[in-house]
CSV table of C-alpha atoms in Angstrom, one decimal:
chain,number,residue,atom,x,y,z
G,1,UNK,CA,0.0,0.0,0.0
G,2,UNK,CA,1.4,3.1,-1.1
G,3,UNK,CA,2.4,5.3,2.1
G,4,UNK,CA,2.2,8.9,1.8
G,5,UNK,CA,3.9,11.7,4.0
G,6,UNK,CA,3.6,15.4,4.9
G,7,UNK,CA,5.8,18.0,5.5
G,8,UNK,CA,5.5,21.3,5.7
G,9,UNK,CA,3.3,22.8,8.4
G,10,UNK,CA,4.3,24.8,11.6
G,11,UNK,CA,3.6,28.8,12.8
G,12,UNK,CA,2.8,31.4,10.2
G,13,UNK,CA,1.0,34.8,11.3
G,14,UNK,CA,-2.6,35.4,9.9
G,15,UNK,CA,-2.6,37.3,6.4
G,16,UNK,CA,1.0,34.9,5.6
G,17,UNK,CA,1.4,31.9,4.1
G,18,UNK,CA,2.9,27.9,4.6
G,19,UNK,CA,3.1,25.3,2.1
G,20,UNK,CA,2.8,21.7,2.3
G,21,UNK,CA,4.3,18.3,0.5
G,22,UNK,CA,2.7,15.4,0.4
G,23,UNK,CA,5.0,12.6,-0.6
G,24,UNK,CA,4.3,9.0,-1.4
G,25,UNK,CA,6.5,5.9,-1.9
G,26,UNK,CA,5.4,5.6,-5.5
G,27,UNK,CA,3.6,6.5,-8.8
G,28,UNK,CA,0.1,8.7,-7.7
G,29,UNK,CA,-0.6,8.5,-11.3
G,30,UNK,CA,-3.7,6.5,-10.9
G,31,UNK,CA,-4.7,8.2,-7.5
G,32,UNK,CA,-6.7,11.3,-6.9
G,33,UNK,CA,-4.9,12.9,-3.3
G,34,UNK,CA,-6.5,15.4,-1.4
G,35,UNK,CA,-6.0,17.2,2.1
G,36,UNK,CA,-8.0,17.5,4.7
G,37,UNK,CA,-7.7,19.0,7.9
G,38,UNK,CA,-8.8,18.7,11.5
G,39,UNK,CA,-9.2,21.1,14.4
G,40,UNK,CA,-9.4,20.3,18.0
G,41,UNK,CA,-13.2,19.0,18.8
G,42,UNK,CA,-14.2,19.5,15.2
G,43,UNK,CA,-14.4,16.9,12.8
G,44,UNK,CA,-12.1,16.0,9.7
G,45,UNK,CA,-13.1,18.7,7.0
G,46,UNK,CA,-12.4,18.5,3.2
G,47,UNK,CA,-9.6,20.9,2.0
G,48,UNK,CA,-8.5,20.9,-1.5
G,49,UNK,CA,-8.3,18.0,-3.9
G,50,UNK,CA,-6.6,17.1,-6.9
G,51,UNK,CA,-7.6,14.2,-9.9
G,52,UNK,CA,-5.8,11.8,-10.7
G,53,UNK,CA,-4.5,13.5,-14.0
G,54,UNK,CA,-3.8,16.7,-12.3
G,55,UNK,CA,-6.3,18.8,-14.6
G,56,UNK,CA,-9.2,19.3,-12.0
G,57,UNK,CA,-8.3,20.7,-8.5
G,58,UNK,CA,-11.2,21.3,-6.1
G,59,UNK,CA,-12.1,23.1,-2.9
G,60,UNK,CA,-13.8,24.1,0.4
G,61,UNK,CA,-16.0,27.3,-0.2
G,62,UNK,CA,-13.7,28.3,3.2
G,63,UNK,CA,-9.9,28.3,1.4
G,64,UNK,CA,-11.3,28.8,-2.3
G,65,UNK,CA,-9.2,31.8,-3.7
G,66,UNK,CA,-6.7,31.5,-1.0
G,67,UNK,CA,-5.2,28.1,-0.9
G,68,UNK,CA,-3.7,26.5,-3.8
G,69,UNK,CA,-3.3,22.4,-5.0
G,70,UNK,CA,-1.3,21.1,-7.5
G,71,UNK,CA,1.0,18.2,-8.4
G,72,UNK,CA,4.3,16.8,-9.3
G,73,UNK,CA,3.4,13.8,-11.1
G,74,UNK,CA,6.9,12.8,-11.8
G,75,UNK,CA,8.1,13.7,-8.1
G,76,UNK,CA,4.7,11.5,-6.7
G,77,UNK,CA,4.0,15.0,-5.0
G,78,UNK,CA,1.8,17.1,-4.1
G,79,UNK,CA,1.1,20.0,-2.5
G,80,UNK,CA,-1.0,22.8,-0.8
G,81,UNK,CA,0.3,26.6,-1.0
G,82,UNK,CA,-1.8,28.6,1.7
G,83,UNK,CA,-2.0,32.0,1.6
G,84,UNK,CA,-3.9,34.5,3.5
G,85,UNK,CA,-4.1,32.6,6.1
G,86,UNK,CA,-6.9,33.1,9.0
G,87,UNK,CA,-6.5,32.1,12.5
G,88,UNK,CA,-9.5,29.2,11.5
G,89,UNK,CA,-6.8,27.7,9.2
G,90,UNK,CA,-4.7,26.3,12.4
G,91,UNK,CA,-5.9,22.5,12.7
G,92,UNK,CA,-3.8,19.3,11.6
G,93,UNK,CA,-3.6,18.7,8.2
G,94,UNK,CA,-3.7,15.4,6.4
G,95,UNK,CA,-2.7,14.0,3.1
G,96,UNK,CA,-5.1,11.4,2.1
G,97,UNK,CA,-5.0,9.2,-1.3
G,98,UNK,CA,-7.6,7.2,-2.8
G,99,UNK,CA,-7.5,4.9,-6.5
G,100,UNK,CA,-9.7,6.3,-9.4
G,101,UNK,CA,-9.7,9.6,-11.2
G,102,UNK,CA,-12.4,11.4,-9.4
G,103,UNK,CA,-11.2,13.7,-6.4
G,104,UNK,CA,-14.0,12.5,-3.0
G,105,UNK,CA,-14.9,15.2,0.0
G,106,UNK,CA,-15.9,11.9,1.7
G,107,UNK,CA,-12.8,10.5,4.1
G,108,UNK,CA,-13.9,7.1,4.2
G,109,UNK,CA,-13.5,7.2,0.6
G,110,UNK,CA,-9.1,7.3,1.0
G,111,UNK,CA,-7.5,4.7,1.6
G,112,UNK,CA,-3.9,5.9,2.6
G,113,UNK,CA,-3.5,8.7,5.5
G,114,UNK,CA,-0.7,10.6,6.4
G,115,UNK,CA,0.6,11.0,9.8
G,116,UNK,CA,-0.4,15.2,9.9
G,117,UNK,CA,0.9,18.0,10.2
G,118,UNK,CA,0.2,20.9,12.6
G,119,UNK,CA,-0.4,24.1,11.2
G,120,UNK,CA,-1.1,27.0,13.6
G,121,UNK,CA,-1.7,30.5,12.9
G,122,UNK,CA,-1.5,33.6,15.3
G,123,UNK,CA,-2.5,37.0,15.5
């Protein structure tokens, strides 16, 4: 099962930006990935997601126009640029992957988590 692997997160002021990797052990080229994120007493909330080809990205109405996905198909990367950040950003972020094209808001759908990584955002 193909392991994936974030990097990235940590302290960034609200209005700045962080960016996070996603890495997995091997070819995503069959796999849509998407991040999710989840904050302390809330539950695990969509993010961003990307197909499997890359062309289609997708979003939460709360980071659309501010955070950014894309993919490295030859690197098996991908990653989230976050800009404007807002102190409702801060939560632990997750890489998830799932097989097929189609990018899923549904976690249950992925089959390959990420450990998370923290992303916190002061004033």
């Amino acid at each position: 099962q193909v392991q994936v692997v974030e990097c990235g997160g940590g302290l960034a002021p609200a209005g700045g930006s962080l960016g996070l990797t996603c890495a997995a052990g091997r070819s995503l080229v069959t796999e849509s990935v998407s991040w999710f994120r989840q904050a302390p007493g809330k539950e695990r909330e969509f993010v961003a997601g990307i197909d499997s080809r890359g062309g289609m990205a997708y979003y939460s109405d709360s980071v659309k126009g501010r955070f950014t996905i894309s993919r490295d198909k030859a690197k098996n990367t991908v990653y989230l640029q976050m800009d404007s950040l807002k102190l409702e950003d801060a939560a632990v972020y997750y890489c998830a992957r799932k097989t097929g094209t189609a990018v899923s808001r549904n976690p249950p759908d992925y089959l390959s988590w990420g450990q998370g990584t923290q992303v916190t955002v002061f004033s």
